[in-house]
Structures are given as C-alpha cells and as structure tokens.
mmCIF file of C-alpha atoms in Angstrom:
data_model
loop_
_atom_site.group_PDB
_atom_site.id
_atom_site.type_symbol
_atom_site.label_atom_id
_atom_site.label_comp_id
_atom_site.label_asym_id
_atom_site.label_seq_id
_atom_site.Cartn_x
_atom_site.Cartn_y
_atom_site.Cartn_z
ATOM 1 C CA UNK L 1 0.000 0.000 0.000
ATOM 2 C CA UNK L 2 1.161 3.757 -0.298
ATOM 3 C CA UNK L 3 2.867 4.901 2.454
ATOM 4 C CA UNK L 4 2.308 8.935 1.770
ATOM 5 C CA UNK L 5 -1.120 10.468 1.034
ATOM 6 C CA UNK L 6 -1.294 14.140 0.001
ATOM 7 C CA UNK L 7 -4.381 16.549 0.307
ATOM 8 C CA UNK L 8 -6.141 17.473 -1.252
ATOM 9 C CA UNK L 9 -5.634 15.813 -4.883
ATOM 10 C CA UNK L 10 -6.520 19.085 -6.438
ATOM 11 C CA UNK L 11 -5.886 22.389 -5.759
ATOM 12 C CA UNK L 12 -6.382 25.860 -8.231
ATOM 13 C CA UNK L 13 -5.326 29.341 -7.612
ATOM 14 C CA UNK L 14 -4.371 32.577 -8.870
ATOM 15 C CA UNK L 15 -1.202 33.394 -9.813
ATOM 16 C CA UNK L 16 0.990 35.636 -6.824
ATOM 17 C CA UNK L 17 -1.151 33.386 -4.327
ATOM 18 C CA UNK L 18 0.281 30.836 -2.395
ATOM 19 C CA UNK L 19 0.076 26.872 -2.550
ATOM 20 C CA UNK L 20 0.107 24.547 0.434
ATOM 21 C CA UNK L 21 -0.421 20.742 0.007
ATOM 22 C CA UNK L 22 -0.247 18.367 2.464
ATOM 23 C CA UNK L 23 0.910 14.776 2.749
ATOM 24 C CA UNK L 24 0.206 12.176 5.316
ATOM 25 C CA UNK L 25 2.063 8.709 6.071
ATOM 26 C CA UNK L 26 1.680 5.697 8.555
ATOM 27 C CA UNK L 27 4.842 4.526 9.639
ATOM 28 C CA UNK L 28 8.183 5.567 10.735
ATOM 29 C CA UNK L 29 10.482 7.251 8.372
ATOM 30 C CA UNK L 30 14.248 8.240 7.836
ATOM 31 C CA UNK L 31 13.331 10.716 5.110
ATOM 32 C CA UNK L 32 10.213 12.456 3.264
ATOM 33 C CA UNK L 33 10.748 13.892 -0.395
ATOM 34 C CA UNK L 34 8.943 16.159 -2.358
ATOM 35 C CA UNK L 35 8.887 15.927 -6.017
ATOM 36 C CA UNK L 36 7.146 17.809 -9.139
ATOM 37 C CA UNK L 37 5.938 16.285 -12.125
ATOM 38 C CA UNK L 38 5.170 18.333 -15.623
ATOM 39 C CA UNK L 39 2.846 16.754 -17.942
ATOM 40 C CA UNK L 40 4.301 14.228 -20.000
ATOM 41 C CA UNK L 41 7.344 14.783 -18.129
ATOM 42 C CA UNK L 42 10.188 12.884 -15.463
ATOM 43 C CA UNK L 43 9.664 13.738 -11.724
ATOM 44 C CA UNK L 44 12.449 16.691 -10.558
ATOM 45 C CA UNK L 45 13.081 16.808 -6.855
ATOM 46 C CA UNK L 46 12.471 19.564 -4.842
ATOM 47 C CA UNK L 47 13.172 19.229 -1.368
ATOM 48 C CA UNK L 48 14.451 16.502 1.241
ATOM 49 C CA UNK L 49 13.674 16.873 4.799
ATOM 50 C CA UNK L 50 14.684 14.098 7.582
ATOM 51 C CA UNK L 51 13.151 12.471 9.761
ATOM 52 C CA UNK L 52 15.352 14.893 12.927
ATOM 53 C CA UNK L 53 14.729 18.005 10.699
ATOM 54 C CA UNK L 54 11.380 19.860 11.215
ATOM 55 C CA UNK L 55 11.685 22.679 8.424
ATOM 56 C CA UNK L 56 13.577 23.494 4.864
ATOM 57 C CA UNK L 57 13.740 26.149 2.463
ATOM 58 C CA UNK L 58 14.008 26.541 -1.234
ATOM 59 C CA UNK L 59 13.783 29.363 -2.807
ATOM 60 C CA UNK L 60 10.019 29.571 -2.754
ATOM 61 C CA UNK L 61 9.104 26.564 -1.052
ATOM 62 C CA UNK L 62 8.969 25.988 1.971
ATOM 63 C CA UNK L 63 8.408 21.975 3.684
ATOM 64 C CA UNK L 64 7.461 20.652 7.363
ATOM 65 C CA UNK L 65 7.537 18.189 8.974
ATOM 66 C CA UNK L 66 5.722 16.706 11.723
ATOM 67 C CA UNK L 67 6.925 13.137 13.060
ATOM 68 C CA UNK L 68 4.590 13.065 15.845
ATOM 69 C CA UNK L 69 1.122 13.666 13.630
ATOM 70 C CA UNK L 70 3.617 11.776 11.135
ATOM 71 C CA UNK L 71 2.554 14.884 8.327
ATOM 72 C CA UNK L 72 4.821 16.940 6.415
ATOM 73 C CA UNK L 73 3.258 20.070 4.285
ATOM 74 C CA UNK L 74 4.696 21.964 0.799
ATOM 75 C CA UNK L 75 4.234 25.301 0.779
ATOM 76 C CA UNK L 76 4.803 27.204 -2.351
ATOM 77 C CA UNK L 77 5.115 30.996 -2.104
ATOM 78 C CA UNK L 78 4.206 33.834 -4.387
ATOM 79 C CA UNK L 79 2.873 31.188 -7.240
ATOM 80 C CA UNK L 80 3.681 31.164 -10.901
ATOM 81 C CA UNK L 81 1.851 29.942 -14.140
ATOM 82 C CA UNK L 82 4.851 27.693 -14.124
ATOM 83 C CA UNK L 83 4.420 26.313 -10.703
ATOM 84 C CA UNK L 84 1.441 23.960 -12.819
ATOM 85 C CA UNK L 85 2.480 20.476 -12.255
ATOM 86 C CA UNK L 86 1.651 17.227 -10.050
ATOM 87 C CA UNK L 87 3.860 17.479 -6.596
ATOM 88 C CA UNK L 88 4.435 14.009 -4.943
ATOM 89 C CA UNK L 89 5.525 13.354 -1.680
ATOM 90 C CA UNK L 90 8.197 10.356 -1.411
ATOM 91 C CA UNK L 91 9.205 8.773 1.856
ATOM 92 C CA UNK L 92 11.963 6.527 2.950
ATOM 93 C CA UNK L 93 11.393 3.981 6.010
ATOM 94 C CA UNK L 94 13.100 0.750 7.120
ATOM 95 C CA UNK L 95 12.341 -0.851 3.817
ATOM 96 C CA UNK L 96 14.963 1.131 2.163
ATOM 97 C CA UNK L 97 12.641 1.901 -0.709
ATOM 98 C CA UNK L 98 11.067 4.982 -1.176
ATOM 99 C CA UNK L 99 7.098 4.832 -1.625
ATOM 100 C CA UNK L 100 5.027 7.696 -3.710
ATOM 101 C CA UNK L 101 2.119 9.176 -2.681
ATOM 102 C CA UNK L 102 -0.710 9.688 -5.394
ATOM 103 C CA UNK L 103 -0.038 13.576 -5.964
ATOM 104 C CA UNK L 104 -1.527 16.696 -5.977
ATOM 105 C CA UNK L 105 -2.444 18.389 -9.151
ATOM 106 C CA UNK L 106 -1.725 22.052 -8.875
ATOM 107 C CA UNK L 107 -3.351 24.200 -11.028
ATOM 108 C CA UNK L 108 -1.998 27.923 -11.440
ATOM 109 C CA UNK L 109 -3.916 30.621 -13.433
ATOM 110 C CA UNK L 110 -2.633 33.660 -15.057
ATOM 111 C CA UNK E 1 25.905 16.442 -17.117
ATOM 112 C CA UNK E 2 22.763 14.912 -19.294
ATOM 113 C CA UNK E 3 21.083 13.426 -16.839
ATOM 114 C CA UNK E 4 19.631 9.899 -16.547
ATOM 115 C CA UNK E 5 18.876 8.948 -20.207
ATOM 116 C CA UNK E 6 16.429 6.574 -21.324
ATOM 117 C CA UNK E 7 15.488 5.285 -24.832
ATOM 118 C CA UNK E 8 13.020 4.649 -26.443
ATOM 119 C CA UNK E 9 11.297 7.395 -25.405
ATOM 120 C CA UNK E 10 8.113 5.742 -27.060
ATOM 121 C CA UNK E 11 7.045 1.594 -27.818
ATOM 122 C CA UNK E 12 4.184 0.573 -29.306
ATOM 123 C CA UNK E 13 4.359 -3.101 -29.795
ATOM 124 C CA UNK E 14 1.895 -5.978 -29.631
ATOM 125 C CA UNK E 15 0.733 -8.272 -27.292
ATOM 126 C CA UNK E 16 2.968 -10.988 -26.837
ATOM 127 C CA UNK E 17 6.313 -9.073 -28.085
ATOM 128 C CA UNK E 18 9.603 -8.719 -26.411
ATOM 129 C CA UNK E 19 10.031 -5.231 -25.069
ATOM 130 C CA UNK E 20 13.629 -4.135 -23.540
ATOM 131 C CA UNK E 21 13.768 -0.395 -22.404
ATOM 132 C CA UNK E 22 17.135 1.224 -21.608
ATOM 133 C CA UNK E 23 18.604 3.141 -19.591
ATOM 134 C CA UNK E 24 22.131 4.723 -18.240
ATOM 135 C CA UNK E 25 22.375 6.642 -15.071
ATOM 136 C CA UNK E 26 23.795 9.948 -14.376
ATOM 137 C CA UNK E 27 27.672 9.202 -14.568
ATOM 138 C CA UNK E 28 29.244 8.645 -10.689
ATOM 139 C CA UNK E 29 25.458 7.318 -9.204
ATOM 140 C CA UNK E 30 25.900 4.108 -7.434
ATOM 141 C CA UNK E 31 22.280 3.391 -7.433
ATOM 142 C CA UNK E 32 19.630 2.889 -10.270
ATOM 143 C CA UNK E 33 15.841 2.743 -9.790
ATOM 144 C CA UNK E 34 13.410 1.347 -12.265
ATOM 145 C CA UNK E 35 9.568 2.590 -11.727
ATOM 146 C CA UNK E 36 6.179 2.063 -13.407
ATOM 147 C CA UNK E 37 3.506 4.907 -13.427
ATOM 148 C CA UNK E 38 -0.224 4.247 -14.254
ATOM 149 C CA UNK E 39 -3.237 6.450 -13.590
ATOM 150 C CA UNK E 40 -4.965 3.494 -11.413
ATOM 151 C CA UNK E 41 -2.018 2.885 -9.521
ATOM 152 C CA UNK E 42 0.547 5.799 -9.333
ATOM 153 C CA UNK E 43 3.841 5.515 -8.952
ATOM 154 C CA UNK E 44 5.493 2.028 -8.333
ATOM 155 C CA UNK E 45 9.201 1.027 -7.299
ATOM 156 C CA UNK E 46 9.734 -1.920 -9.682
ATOM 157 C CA UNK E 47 13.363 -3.006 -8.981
ATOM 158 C CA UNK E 48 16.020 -0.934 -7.708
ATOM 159 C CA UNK E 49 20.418 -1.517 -7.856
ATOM 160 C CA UNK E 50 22.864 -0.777 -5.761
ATOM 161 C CA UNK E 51 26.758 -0.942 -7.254
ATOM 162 C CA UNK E 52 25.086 -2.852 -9.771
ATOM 163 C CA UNK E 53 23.871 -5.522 -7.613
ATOM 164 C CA UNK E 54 19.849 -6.014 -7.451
ATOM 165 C CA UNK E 55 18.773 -5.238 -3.750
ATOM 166 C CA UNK E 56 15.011 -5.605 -3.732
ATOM 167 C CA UNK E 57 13.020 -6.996 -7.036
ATOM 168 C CA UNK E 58 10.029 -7.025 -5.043
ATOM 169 C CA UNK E 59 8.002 -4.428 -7.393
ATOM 170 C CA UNK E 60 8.478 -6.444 -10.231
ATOM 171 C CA UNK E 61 4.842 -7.694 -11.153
ATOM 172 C CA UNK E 62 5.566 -11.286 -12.235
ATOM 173 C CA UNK E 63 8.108 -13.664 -14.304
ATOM 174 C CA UNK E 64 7.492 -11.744 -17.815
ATOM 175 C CA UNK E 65 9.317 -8.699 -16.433
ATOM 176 C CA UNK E 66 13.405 -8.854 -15.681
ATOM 177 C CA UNK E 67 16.084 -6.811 -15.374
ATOM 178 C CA UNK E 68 20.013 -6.216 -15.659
ATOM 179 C CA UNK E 69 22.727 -3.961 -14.774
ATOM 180 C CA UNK E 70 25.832 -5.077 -16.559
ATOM 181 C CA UNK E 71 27.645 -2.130 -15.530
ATOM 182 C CA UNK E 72 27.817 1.145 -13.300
ATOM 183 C CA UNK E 73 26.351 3.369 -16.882
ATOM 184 C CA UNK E 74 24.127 0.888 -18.209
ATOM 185 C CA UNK E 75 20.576 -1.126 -17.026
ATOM 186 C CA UNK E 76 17.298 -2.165 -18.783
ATOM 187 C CA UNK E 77 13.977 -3.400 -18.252
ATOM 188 C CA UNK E 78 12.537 -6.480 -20.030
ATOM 189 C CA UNK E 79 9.348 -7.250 -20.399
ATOM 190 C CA UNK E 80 8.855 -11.173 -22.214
ATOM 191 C CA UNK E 81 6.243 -11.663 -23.568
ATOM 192 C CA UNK E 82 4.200 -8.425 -23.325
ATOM 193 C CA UNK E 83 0.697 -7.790 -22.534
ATOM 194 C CA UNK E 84 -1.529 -4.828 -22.828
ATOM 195 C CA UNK E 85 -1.742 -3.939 -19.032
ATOM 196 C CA UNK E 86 1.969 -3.512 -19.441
ATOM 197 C CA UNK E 87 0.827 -0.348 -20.845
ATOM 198 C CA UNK E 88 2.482 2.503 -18.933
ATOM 199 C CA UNK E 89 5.282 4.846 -18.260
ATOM 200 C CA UNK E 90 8.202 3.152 -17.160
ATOM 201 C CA UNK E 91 10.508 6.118 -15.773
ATOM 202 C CA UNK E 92 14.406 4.809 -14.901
ATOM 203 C CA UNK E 93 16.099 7.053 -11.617
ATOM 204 C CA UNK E 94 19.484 7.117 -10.143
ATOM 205 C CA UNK E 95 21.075 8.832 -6.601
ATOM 206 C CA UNK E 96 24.405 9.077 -5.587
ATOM 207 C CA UNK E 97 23.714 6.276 -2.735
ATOM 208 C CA UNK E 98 20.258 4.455 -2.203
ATOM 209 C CA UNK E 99 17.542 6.184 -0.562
ATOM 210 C CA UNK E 100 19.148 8.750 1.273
ATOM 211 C CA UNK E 101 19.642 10.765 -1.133
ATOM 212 C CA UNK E 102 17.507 12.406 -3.981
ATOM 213 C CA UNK E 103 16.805 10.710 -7.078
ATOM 214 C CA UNK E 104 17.110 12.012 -10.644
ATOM 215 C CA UNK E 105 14.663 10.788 -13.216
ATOM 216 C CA UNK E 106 14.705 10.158 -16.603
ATOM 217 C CA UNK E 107 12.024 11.437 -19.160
ATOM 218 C CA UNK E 108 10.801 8.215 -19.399
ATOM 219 C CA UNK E 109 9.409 5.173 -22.166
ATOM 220 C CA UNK E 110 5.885 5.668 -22.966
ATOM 221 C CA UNK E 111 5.056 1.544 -23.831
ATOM 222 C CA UNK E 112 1.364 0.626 -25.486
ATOM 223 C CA UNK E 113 1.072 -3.045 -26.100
ATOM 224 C CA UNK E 114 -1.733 -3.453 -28.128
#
C-alpha cells in the first residue's frame, strides 16, 4: 500500500497566491521527499527533509515536517503559471525503498 | 551532465512481443531505480540496484518482467512476452547512494502493447 497520502488531490489558484499541500504517512520514516511532475514529463526533486529536521527552504518553497502527527506540508510561495504540475511526496522507512504518494495536481492561473 | 537517459522514449508493440527499455544513469550514481507509473495505480518502485547488484526486485509484477545492470552506466527493463496492461510509463532514476539521497529521473518510455 502507499505509504504517503497528500491533500487534497486538487488544488487551483491565482497566480501571486500561495500553494500549500499536504501529505500524510503511517509509519516511521528516515526521510520524506517532495517531487514535481510536468505533464508528460520525469519527476524533478524539490526538497528533502529528515526524519530529525522539522523545516527546509528553497527558494520559494517551503516543507514541514511533523513526526509526531507523522505529516509533512509543501508550501509554495508567491505562485507562478509555471508552478502547474503534479507534486508528490516520497518517503523513505526501514524498507529502504522509497514509496510515492498519489499527488496533488496544482493548477496555477494567469 | 545529461542526466539519466532513457530510450526509447516511445514503444508501441503488440501483445505478446519482447520489449527491452534502456537506460544509463547519471555518470558517478551508485544506485539505479526502475519505476512504473499508471493512472490506477501511481507511482510504483519496480526493482532498484545498488553498485550494480539487485537489492530488492520485489516491485516487479511477475516472471514476464526482468532486469540487468551489466555495468555502473548501463541497465534495462525487459518485459517477455508483453501484454496490454503492461501499458504505462516506465521512468528509470538514479542517486548518488540508495535512498538517502535524492533521485534524478529520466524522461521516461511511454510503452502501449496493443
């Protein structure tokens, strides 16, 4: 079974506003990932957090993470028409694989 | 760098066909990560290598599907014989070291079997 879920599946704004999806897992974890996905497209990683680190910044995004409601959130600031795409969160646990959630579609409008 | 690179980019073949996809990681990557993605079930870990060496084939759906790494810049996927819920895209990744670190994708092989 998939290990992360994210909320909600999808999600439309305006452009300049920002983006916050969530993702939700069951079980313990070394590391959670964050990826993007264009249409038609390979995923391009954004942002690793672990499992002792509780925030990270990228440029515009921004990730949490929350071990003891075992939740981690993407928050993308000041949204672009290019910030369209699917973002997946990824995690790592004792399996040593990493498992996909089923994405969020972001939608941004000009 | 080019990044992982995977041919073909598109198969079309027919049920029952051979299909081998390829694919060679970014240069200096000790491990290689084959995945399936379908609408109905998302993103799946088929197979993944470490220094070459198969560490956990437990994604792999069944017998038809099998796959190689010969050497640190080269892998594929083979699918014998094919079948029409084979039909996906089968995206090839690679990381410096496992898990731990992040993983670069290819652009992936768009396979129909018809």
């Amino acid at each position: 079974s998939q290990q992360g879920e994210e909320d909600p599946q999808a999600l439309s704004i305006q452009e300049g506003e920002n983006a916050t999806m969530n993702c939700s897992y069951k079980t313990s974890i070394n590391n959670l990932q964050w990826y993007r996905q264009n249409s038609g497209r390979g995923l391009v990683h954004l942002i690793l957090i672990r499992s002792n680190e509780r925030e990270k910044h990228s440029g515009r995004l921004r990730v949490t993470l929350d071990t003891s409601k075992k939740s981690s959130s993407l928050l993308i600031t000041a949204s672009r028409a290019a910030d369209t795409a699917s973002y997946f969160c990824a995690t790592e646990g004792n399996t040593g694989k990493l498992i996909f959630g089923q994405g969020t579609t972001l939608q941004v409008k000009p | 760098d080019a990044g992982v690179i995977q041919s073909p980019r598109h198969e079309v073949t027919e049920m029952g066909q051979e299909v081998t996809l390829r694919c060679k990681p970014i240069s200096g990557h000790n491990s290689l990560f084959w995945y399936r993605q379908t609408m109905m079930r998302g993103l799946e870990l088929l197979i993944y290598f470490n220094n070459n060496v198969p560490i956990d084939d437990s994604g792999m759906p069944e017998d038809r599907f099998s796959a190689k790494m010969p050497n640190a810049s080269f892998s594929t996927l083979k699918i014998q014989p094919s079948e029409p819920r084979d039909s996906a895209v089968y995206f090839c990744a690679s990381s410096l070291a496992g898990t731990d670190y992040e993983q670069y994708f290819g652009p992936g092989t768009r396979l129909t079997v018809t």
